[in-house]
Coordinates of C-alpha atoms and ligand atoms in Angstrom, one line a residue:
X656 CA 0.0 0.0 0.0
X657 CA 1.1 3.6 -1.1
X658 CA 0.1 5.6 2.0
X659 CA 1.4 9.1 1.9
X660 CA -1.0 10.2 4.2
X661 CA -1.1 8.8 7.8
X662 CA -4.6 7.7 8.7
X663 CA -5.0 9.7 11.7
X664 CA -5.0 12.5 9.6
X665 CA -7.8 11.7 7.5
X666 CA -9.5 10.2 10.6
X667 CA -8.9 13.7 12.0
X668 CA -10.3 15.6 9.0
X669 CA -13.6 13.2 9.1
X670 CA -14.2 13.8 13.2
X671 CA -13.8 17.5 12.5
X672 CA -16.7 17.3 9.0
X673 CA -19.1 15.1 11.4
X674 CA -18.1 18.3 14.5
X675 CA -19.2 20.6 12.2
X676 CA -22.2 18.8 10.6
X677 CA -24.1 18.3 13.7
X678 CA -23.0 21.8 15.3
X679 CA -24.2 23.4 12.3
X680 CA -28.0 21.7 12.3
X681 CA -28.0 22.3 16.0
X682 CA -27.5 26.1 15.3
X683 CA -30.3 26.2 12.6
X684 CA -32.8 24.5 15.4
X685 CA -33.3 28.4 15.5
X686 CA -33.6 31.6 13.1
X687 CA -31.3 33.5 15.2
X688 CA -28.2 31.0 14.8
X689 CA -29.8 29.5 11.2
X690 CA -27.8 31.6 8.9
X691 CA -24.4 30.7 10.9
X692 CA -25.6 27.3 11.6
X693 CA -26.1 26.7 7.3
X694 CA -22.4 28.6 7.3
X695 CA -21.2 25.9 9.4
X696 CA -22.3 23.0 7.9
X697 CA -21.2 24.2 4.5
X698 CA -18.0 24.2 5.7
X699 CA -18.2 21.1 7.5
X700 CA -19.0 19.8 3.9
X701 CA -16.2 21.5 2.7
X702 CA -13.8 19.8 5.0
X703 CA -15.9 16.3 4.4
X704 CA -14.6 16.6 0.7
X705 CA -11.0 17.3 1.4
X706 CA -10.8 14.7 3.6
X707 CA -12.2 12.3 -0.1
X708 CA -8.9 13.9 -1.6
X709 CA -6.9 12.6 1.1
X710 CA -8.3 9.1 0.8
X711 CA -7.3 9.7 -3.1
X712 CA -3.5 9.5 -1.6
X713 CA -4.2 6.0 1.1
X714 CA -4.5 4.1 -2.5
X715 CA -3.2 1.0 -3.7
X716 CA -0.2 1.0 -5.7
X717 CA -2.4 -0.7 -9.0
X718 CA -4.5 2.5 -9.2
X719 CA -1.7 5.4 -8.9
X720 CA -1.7 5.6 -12.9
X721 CA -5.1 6.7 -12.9
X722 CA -4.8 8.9 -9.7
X723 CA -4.3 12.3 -11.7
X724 CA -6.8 11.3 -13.8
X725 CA -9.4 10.7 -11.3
X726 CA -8.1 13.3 -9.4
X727 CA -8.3 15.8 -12.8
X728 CA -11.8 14.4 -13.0
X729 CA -12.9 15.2 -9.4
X730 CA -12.0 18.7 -9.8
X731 CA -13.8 19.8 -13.0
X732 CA -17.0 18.2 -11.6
X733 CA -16.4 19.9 -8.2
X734 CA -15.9 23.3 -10.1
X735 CA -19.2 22.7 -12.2
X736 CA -21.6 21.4 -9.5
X737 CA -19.9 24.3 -6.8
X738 CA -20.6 26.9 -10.3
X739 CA -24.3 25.7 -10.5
X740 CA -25.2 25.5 -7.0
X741 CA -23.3 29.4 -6.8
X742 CA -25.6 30.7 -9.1
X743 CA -28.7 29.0 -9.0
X744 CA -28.7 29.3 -5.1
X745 CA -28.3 33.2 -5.6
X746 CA -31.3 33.3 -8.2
X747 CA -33.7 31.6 -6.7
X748 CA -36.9 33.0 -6.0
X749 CA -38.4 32.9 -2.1
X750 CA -41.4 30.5 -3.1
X751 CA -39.3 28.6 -5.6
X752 CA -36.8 26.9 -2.5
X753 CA -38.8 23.9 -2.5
X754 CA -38.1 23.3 -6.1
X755 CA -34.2 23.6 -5.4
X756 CA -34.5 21.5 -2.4
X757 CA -36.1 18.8 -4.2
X758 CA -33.7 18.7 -7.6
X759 CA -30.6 19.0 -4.7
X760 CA -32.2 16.0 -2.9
X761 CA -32.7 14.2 -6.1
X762 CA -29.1 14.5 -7.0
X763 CA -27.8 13.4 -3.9
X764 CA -30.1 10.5 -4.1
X765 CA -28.4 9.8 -7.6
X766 CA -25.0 10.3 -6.2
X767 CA -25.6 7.4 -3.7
X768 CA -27.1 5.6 -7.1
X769 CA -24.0 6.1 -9.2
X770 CA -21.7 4.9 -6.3
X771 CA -23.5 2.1 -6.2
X772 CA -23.8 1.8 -9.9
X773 CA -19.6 1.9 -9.7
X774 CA -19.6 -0.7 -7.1
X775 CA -21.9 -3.4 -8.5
X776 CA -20.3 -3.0 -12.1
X777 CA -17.0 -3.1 -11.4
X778 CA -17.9 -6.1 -9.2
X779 CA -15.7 -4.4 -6.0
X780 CA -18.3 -5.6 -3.4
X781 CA -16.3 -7.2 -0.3
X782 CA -18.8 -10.3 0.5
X783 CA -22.3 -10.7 0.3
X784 CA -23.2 -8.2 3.4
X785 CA -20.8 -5.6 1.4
X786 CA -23.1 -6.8 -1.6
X787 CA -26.8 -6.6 -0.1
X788 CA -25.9 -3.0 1.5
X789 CA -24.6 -1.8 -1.9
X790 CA -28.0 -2.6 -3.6
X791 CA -29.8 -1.6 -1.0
X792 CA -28.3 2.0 -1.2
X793 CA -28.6 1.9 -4.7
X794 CA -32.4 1.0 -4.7
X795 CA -33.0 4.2 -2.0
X796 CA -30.7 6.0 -3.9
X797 CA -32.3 5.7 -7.5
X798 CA -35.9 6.2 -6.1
X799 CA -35.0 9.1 -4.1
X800 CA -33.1 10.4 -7.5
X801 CA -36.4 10.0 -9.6
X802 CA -39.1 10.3 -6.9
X803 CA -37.7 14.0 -6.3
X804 CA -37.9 14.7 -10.2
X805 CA -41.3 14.0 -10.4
X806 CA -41.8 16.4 -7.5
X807 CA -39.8 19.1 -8.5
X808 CA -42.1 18.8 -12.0
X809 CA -45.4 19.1 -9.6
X810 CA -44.2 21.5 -7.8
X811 CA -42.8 23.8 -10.9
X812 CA -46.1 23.1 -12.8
X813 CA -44.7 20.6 -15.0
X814 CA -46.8 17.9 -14.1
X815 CA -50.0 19.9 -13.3
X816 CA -52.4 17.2 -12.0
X817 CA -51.9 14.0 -10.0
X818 CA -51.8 11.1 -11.8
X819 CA -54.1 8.2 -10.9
X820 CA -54.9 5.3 -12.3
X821 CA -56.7 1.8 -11.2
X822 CA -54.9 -0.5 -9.4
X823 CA -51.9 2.0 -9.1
X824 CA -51.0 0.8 -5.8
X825 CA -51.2 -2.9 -6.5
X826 CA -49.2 -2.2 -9.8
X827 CA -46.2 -0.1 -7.4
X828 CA -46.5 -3.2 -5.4
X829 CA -46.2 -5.6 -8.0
X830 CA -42.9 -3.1 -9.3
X831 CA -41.4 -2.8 -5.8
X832 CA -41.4 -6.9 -5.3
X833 CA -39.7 -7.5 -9.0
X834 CA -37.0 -4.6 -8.1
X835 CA -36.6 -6.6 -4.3
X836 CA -36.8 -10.0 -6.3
X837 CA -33.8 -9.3 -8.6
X838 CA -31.5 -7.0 -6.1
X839 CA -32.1 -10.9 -4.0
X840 CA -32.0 -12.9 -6.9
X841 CA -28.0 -11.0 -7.7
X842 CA -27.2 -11.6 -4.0
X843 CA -28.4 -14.9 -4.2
X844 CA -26.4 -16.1 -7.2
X845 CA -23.4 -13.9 -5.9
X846 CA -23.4 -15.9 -2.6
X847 CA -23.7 -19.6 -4.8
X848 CA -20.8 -18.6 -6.3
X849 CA -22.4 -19.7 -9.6
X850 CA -22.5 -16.3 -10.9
X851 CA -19.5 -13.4 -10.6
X852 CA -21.6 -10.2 -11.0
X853 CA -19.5 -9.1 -14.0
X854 CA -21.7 -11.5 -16.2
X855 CA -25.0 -10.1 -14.9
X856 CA -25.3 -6.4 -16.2
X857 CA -28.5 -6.7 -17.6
X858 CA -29.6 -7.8 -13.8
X859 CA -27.8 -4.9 -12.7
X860 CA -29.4 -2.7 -15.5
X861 CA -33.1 -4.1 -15.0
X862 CA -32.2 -3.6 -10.9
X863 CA -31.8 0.2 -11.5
X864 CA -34.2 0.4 -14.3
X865 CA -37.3 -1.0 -12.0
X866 CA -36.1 0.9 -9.2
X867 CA -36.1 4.3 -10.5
X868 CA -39.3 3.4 -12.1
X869 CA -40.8 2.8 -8.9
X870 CA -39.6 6.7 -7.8
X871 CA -41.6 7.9 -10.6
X872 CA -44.8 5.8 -9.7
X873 CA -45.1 6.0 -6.4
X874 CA -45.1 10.3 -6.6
X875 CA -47.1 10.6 -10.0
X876 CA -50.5 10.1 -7.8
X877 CA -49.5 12.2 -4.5
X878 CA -51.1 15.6 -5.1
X879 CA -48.5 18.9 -5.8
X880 CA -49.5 20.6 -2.9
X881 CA -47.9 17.3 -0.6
X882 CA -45.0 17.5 -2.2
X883 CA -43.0 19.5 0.7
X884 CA -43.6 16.4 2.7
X885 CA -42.6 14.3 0.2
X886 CA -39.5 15.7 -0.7
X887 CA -38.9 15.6 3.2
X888 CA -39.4 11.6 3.1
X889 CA -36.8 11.5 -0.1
X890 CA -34.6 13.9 2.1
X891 CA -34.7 10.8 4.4
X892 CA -34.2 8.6 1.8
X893 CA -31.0 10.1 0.8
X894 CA -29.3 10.6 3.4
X895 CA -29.7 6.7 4.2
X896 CA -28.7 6.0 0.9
X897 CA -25.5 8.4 1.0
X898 CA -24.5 6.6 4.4
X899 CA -25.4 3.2 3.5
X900 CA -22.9 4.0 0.0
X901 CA -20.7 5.3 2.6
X902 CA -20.1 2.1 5.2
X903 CA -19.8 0.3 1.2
X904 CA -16.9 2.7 0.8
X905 CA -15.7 2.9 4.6
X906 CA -16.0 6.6 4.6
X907 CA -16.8 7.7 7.9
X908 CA -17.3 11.6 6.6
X909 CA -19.9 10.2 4.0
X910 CA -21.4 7.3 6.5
X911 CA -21.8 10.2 9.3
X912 CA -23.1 13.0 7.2
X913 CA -25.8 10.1 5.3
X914 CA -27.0 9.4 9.2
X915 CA -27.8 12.9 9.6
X916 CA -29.3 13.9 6.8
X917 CA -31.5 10.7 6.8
X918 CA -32.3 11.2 10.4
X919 CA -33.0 14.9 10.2
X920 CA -35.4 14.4 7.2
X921 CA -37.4 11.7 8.5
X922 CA -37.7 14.2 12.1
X923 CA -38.8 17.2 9.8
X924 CA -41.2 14.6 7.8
X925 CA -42.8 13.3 11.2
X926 CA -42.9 17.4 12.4
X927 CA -44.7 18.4 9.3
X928 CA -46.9 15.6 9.4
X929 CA -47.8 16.4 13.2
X930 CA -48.1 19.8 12.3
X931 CA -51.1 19.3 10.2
X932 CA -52.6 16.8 12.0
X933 CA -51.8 14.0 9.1
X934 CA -49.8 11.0 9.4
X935 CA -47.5 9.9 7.0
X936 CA -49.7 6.7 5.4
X937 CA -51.9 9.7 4.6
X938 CA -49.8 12.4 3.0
X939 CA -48.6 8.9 0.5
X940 CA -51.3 7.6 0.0
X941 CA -54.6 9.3 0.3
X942 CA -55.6 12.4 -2.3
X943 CA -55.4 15.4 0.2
X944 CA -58.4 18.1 0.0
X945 CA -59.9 16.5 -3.3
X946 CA -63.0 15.2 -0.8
X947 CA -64.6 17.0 1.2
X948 CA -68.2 17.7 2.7
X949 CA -67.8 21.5 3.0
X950 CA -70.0 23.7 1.0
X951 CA -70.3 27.5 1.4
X952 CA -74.0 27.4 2.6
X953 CA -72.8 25.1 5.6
X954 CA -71.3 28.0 6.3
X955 CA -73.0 31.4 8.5
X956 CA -72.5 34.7 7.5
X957 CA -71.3 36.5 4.5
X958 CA -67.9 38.1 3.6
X959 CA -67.6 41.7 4.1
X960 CA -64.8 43.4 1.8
X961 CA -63.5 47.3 3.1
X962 CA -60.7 49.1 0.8
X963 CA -57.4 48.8 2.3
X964 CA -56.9 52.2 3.2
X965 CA -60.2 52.0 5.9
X966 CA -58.3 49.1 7.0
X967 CA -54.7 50.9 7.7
X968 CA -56.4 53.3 9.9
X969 CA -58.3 51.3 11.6
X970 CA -55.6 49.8 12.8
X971 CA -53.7 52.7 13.3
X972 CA -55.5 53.6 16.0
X973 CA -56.0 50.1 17.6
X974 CA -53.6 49.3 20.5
X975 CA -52.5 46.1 19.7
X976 CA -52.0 43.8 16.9
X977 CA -51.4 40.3 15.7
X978 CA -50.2 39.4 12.1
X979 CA -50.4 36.3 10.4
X980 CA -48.1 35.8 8.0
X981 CA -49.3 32.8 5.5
X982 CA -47.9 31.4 2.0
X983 CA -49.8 34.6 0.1
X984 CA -47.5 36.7 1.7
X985 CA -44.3 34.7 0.1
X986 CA -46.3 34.4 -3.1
X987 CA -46.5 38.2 -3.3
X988 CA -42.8 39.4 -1.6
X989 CA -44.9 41.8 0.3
X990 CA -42.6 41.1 3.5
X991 CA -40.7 44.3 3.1
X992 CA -43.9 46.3 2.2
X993 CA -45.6 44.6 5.5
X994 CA -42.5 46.0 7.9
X995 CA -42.3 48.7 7.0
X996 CA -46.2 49.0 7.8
X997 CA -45.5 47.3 11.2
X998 CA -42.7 50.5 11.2
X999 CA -45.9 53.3 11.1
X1000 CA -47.8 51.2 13.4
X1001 CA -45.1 51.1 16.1
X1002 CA -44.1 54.7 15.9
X1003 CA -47.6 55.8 16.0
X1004 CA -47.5 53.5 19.7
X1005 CA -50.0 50.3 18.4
X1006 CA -48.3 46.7 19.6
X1007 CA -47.5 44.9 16.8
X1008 CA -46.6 40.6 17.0
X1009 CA -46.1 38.3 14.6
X1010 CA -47.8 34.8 14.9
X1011 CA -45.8 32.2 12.8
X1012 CA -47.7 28.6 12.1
X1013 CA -45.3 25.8 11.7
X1014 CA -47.0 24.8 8.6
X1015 CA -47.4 28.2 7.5
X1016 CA -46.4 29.0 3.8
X1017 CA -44.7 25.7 1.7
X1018 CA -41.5 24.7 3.8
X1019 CA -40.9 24.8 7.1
X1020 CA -39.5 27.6 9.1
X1021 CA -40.7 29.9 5.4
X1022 CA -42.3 32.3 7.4
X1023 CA -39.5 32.7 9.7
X1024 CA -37.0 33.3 6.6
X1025 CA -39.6 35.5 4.9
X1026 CA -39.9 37.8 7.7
X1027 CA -35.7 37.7 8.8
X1028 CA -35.6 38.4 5.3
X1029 CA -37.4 42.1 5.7
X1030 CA -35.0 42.7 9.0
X1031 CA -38.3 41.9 11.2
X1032 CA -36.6 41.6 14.7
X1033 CA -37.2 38.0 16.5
X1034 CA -38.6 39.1 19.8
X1035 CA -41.7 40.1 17.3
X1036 CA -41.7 36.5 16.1
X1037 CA -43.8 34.5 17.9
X1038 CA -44.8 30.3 17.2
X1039 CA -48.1 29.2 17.6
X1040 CA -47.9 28.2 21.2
X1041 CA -46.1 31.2 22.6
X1042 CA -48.7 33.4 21.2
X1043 CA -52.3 31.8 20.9
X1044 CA -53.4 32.8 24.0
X1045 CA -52.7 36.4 23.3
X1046 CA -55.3 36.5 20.3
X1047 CA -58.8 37.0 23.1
X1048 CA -56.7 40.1 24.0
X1049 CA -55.8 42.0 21.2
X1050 CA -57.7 44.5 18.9
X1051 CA -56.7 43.5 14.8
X1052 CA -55.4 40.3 13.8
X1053 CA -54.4 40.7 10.3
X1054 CA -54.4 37.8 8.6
X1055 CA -52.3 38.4 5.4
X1056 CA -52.2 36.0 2.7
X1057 CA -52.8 32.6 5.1
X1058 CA -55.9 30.4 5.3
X1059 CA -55.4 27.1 6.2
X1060 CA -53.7 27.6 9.0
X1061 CA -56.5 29.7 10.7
X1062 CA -59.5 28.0 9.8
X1063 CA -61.8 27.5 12.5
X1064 CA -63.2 23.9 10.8
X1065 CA -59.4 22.6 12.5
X1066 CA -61.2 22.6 16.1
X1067 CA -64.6 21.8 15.3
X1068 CA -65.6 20.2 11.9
X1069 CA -64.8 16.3 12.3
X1070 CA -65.3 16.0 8.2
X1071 CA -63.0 18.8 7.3
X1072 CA -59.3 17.1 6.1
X1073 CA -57.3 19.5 8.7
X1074 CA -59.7 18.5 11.4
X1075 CA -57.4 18.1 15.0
X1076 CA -54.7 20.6 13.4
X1077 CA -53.6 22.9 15.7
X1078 CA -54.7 26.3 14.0
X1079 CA -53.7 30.6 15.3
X1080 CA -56.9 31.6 16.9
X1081 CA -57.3 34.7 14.8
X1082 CA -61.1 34.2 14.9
X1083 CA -60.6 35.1 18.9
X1084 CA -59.8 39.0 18.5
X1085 CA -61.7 41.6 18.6
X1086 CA -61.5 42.6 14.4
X1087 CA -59.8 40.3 11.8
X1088 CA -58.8 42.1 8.4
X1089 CA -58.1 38.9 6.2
X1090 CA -55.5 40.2 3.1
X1091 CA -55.9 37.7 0.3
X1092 CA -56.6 38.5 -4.1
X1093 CA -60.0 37.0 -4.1
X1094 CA -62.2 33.6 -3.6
X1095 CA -59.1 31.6 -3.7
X1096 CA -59.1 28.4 -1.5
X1097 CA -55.5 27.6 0.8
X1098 CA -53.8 24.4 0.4
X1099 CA -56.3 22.3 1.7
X1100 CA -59.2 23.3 -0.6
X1101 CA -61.3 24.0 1.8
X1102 CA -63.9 27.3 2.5
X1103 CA -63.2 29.4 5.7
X1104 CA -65.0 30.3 8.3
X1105 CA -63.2 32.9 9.7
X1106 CA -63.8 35.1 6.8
X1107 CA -67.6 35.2 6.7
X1108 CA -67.2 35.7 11.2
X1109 CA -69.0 39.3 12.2
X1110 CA -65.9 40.1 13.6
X1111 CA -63.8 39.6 9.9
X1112 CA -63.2 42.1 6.8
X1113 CA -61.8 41.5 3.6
X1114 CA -59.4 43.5 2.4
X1115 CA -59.0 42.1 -1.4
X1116 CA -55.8 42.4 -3.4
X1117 CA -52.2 41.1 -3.7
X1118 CA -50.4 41.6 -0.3
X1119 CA -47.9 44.1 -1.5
X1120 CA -50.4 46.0 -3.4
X1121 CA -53.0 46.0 -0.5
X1122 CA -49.9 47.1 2.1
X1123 CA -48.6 49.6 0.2
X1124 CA -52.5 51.0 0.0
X1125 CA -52.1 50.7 3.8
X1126 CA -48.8 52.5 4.1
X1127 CA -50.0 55.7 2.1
X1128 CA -53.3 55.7 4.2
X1129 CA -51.7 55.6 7.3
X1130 CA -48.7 58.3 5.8
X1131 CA -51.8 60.5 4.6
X1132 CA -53.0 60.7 8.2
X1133 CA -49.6 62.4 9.7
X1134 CA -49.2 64.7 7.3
X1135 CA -53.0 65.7 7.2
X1136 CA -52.1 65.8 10.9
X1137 CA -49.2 68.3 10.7
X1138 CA -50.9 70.6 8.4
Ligands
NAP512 P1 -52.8 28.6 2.4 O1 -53.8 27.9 3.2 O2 -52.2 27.8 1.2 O3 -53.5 29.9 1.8 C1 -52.8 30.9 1.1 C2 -53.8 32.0 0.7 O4 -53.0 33.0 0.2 C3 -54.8 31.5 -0.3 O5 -56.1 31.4 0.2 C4 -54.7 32.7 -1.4 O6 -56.0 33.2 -1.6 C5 -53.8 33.7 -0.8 N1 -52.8 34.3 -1.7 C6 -52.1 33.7 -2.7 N2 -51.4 34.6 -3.4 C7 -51.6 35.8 -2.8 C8 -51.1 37.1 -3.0 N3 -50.3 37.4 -4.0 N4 -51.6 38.1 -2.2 C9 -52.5 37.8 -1.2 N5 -52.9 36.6 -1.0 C10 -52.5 35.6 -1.7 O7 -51.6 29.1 3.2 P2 -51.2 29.0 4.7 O8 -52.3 29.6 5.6 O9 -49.9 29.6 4.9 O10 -51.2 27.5 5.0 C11 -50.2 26.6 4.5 C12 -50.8 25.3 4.1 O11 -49.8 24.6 3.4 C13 -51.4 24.5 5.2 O12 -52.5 23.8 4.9 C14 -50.2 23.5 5.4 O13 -50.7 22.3 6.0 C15 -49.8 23.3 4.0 N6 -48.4 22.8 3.9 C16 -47.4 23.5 4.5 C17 -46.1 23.0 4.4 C18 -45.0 23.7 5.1 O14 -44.0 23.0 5.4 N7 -45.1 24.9 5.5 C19 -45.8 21.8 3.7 C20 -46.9 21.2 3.1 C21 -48.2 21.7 3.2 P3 -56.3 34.0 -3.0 O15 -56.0 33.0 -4.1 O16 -57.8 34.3 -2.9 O17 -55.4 35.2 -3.0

């Protein structure tokens, strides 16, 4: 063995990637440390792949012709994948993140794949444990990789509607057991020794084939607006590929950073699934929002638009209020527009808070970034727990382009699909102003209560167009005032 670098060293520079890894996600458990926490773990990722070019120098002395070469190899693709991310990370709109997140997760999913695809070709699996882990990666891997295509396409308006036909789930079935009944039938023919896997490419081949096919199949039918969840459950997926790829390859950097990214995904998965009061089984499986018994003469009342400028002064001259920040808000990049509203409020002496949902907007923790975003200060923020109570006590909660996540039907209406979810009780202060363009349902389909309440005006328009009505009306008043 050629080993110019000593082992401790490398050893060293994988401890210190795994430090930083889990110091970093600690830090982003909250969005004061988040921005330094994501600093951290980029560099912890950083340090992960120097610590692959040092393992480049610990190599047998049959594969030092090729080391340039490889290493030549490594570099361009480093320079052209760091060059993509640069710029498409800087580019990317607020409401488009999830669409990054799940093409990212898709090719980290098909990283895991390709190792494996390396592996399995080149016949370099150690014994049949070494073997059965490999294909098992590669199976996680390749469904994560096309699973997250097919959401990215939902979730970009590719695929528009959710694709459903008869017997889809016995059919998945039926394509899950023929991908698990060759990646057994190779292990099984390794292990008798009858076959080297060099003379079985066309098993490997079908192996990959089925199982990316099985990505595609099992997302086609799950409705776009689940996809956040489901790119969370291919985050999962992932990671447990990337470590599984990474005991194949005994790289503790790769092994470590796959545990955490498959064991953080799964948490956010179960969070966002407890969040809306939905369990997993349900967000794969059943066709969200499609059903349901509401109609809009079940419901009292009637909806009661005022212009947006009535609505700034109100609240002017209210002592308190409580905004609700929702996925309309994101949708319109009105958060500057809404501070600097919260700005005239505060100087003219009205306390302002802002009530954050968990599930509030497309991703988790959206509001919180939407809102850092405008320079809104943190004590301000406030998560549903901290704040409900406050709601029976406050004068104006504006509700600005959210729905779901303050429909009353949550605590009351057994047949409505977000029925147990905890929900802001907006409905409990004394006025609610609701911003939102028109008749437009939130993500679960559903009509609201809250807006036809006695206590509840509309105030119809985008949210930055509608704020910036708001901001004039309120402007209007002090200099009426000082004339
Ligand atoms: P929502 O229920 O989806 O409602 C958003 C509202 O914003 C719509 O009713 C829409 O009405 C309005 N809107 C859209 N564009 C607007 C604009 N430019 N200006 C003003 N209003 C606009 O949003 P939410 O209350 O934030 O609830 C989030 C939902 O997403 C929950 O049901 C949650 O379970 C789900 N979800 C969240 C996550 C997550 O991680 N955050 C993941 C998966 C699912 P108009 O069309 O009439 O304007």
């Amino acid at each position: 063995m050629l080993t110019i670098i000593p082992q401790f060293i490398i050893g060293a520079t994988d401890l210190t990637a795994a430090f930083l890894f889990m110091y970093g996600l600690k830090r982003m458990s909250s969005p004061v440390t988040a921005p330094s926490g994501i600093m951290v773990a980029g560099v912890g990722m950083l340090v992960a792949v120097l610590a692959s070019f040092l393992y480049a120098f610990d190599i047998g002395a049959s594969a030092k012709p090729h080391l340039l070469v490889n290493l030549g190899l490594a570099i361009i693709a480093l320079v052209i994948g760091g060059g993509v991310a640069w710029w498409s990370g800087k580019k990317v709109a607020m409401t488009s993140m999830p669409q990054m997140v799940a093409i990212y997760n898709g090719m980290g999913g098909g990283a895991a794949g390709a190792i494996a695809a390396v592996e399995l070709f080149g016949n370099k699996a150690d014994g049949v444990t070494q073997l059965a882990v490999t294909l098992i990666g590669a199976l996680i891997g390749a469904v994560s990789l096309s699973g997250s295509l097919i959401a990215w396409a939902k979730l970009d308006g590719v695929i528009k509607k959710p694709l459903r036909i008869r017997g889809q789930q016995a059919f998945n079935g039926l394509v899950a057991i023929v991908t698990l009944g060759v990646g057994g039938y190779i292990v099984f023919v390794t292990r008798s020794g009858a076959t080297p896997l060099i003379p079985m490419p066309d098993l490997i081949y079908l192996f990959f084939g089925c199982a990316l096919a099985f990505g595609v199949l099992m997302t086609l039918p799950i409705g776009g607006a689940d996809m956040p969840v489901v790119i969370s459950i291919y985050n999962a997926f992932t990671g447990l590929a990337v470590g599984l790829e990474g005991f194949v390859l005994q790289n503790p950097a790769l092994m470590i950073a796959g545990m955490v990214v498959g064991a953080a995904g799964m948490l956010l998965t179960l969070l966002m699934a407890k969040a809306m009061n939905r369990s997993v089984n349900n967000i794969l499986f059943t066709n969200f929002g499609v059903a349901t018994k509401h109609k809009q003469g079940d419901i009292k009342g009637s909806l009661k638009p005022v212009e947006a400028g009535d609505a700034g002064i109100f609240m002017r001259y209210a002592s308190s209020v409580i905004i609700v920040p929702g996925y309309g808000l994101a949708v319109a990049q009105g958060q500057q527009k809404l501070y600097e509203f919260v700005k005239l409020l505060q100087a003219a002496g009205v306390s302002v808070k802002f009530a954050v949902h968990p599930v509030a907007g497309r991703m988790p923790g959206q509001m919180d970034v939407l809102l850092a975003e405008a320079g809104v200060p943190y004590d301000l923020i406030f998560q549903l727990e901290d704040i409900n109570d406050d709601f029976a006590n406050t004068d104006v909660a504006l509700v600005i382009g959210a729905n779901d996540v303050v429909n009353p039907a949550a605590r009351t209406d057994k047949a409505s699909p977000i029925f147990g979810m905890p929900i802001l009780n907006a409905d409990k202060a004394k006025k609610v102003y609701v911003v939102k363009r028109g008749q437009g349902k939130g993500y679960a389909g559903i009509v609201n209560a809250l807006f036809y309440g006695d206590n509840c005006n509309m105030v119809y328009g985008d949210a930055a167009a509608v704020l910036t009505k708001m901001i004039e009306a309120v402007r209007a008043l002090g200099t009426k005032a000082a004339a």
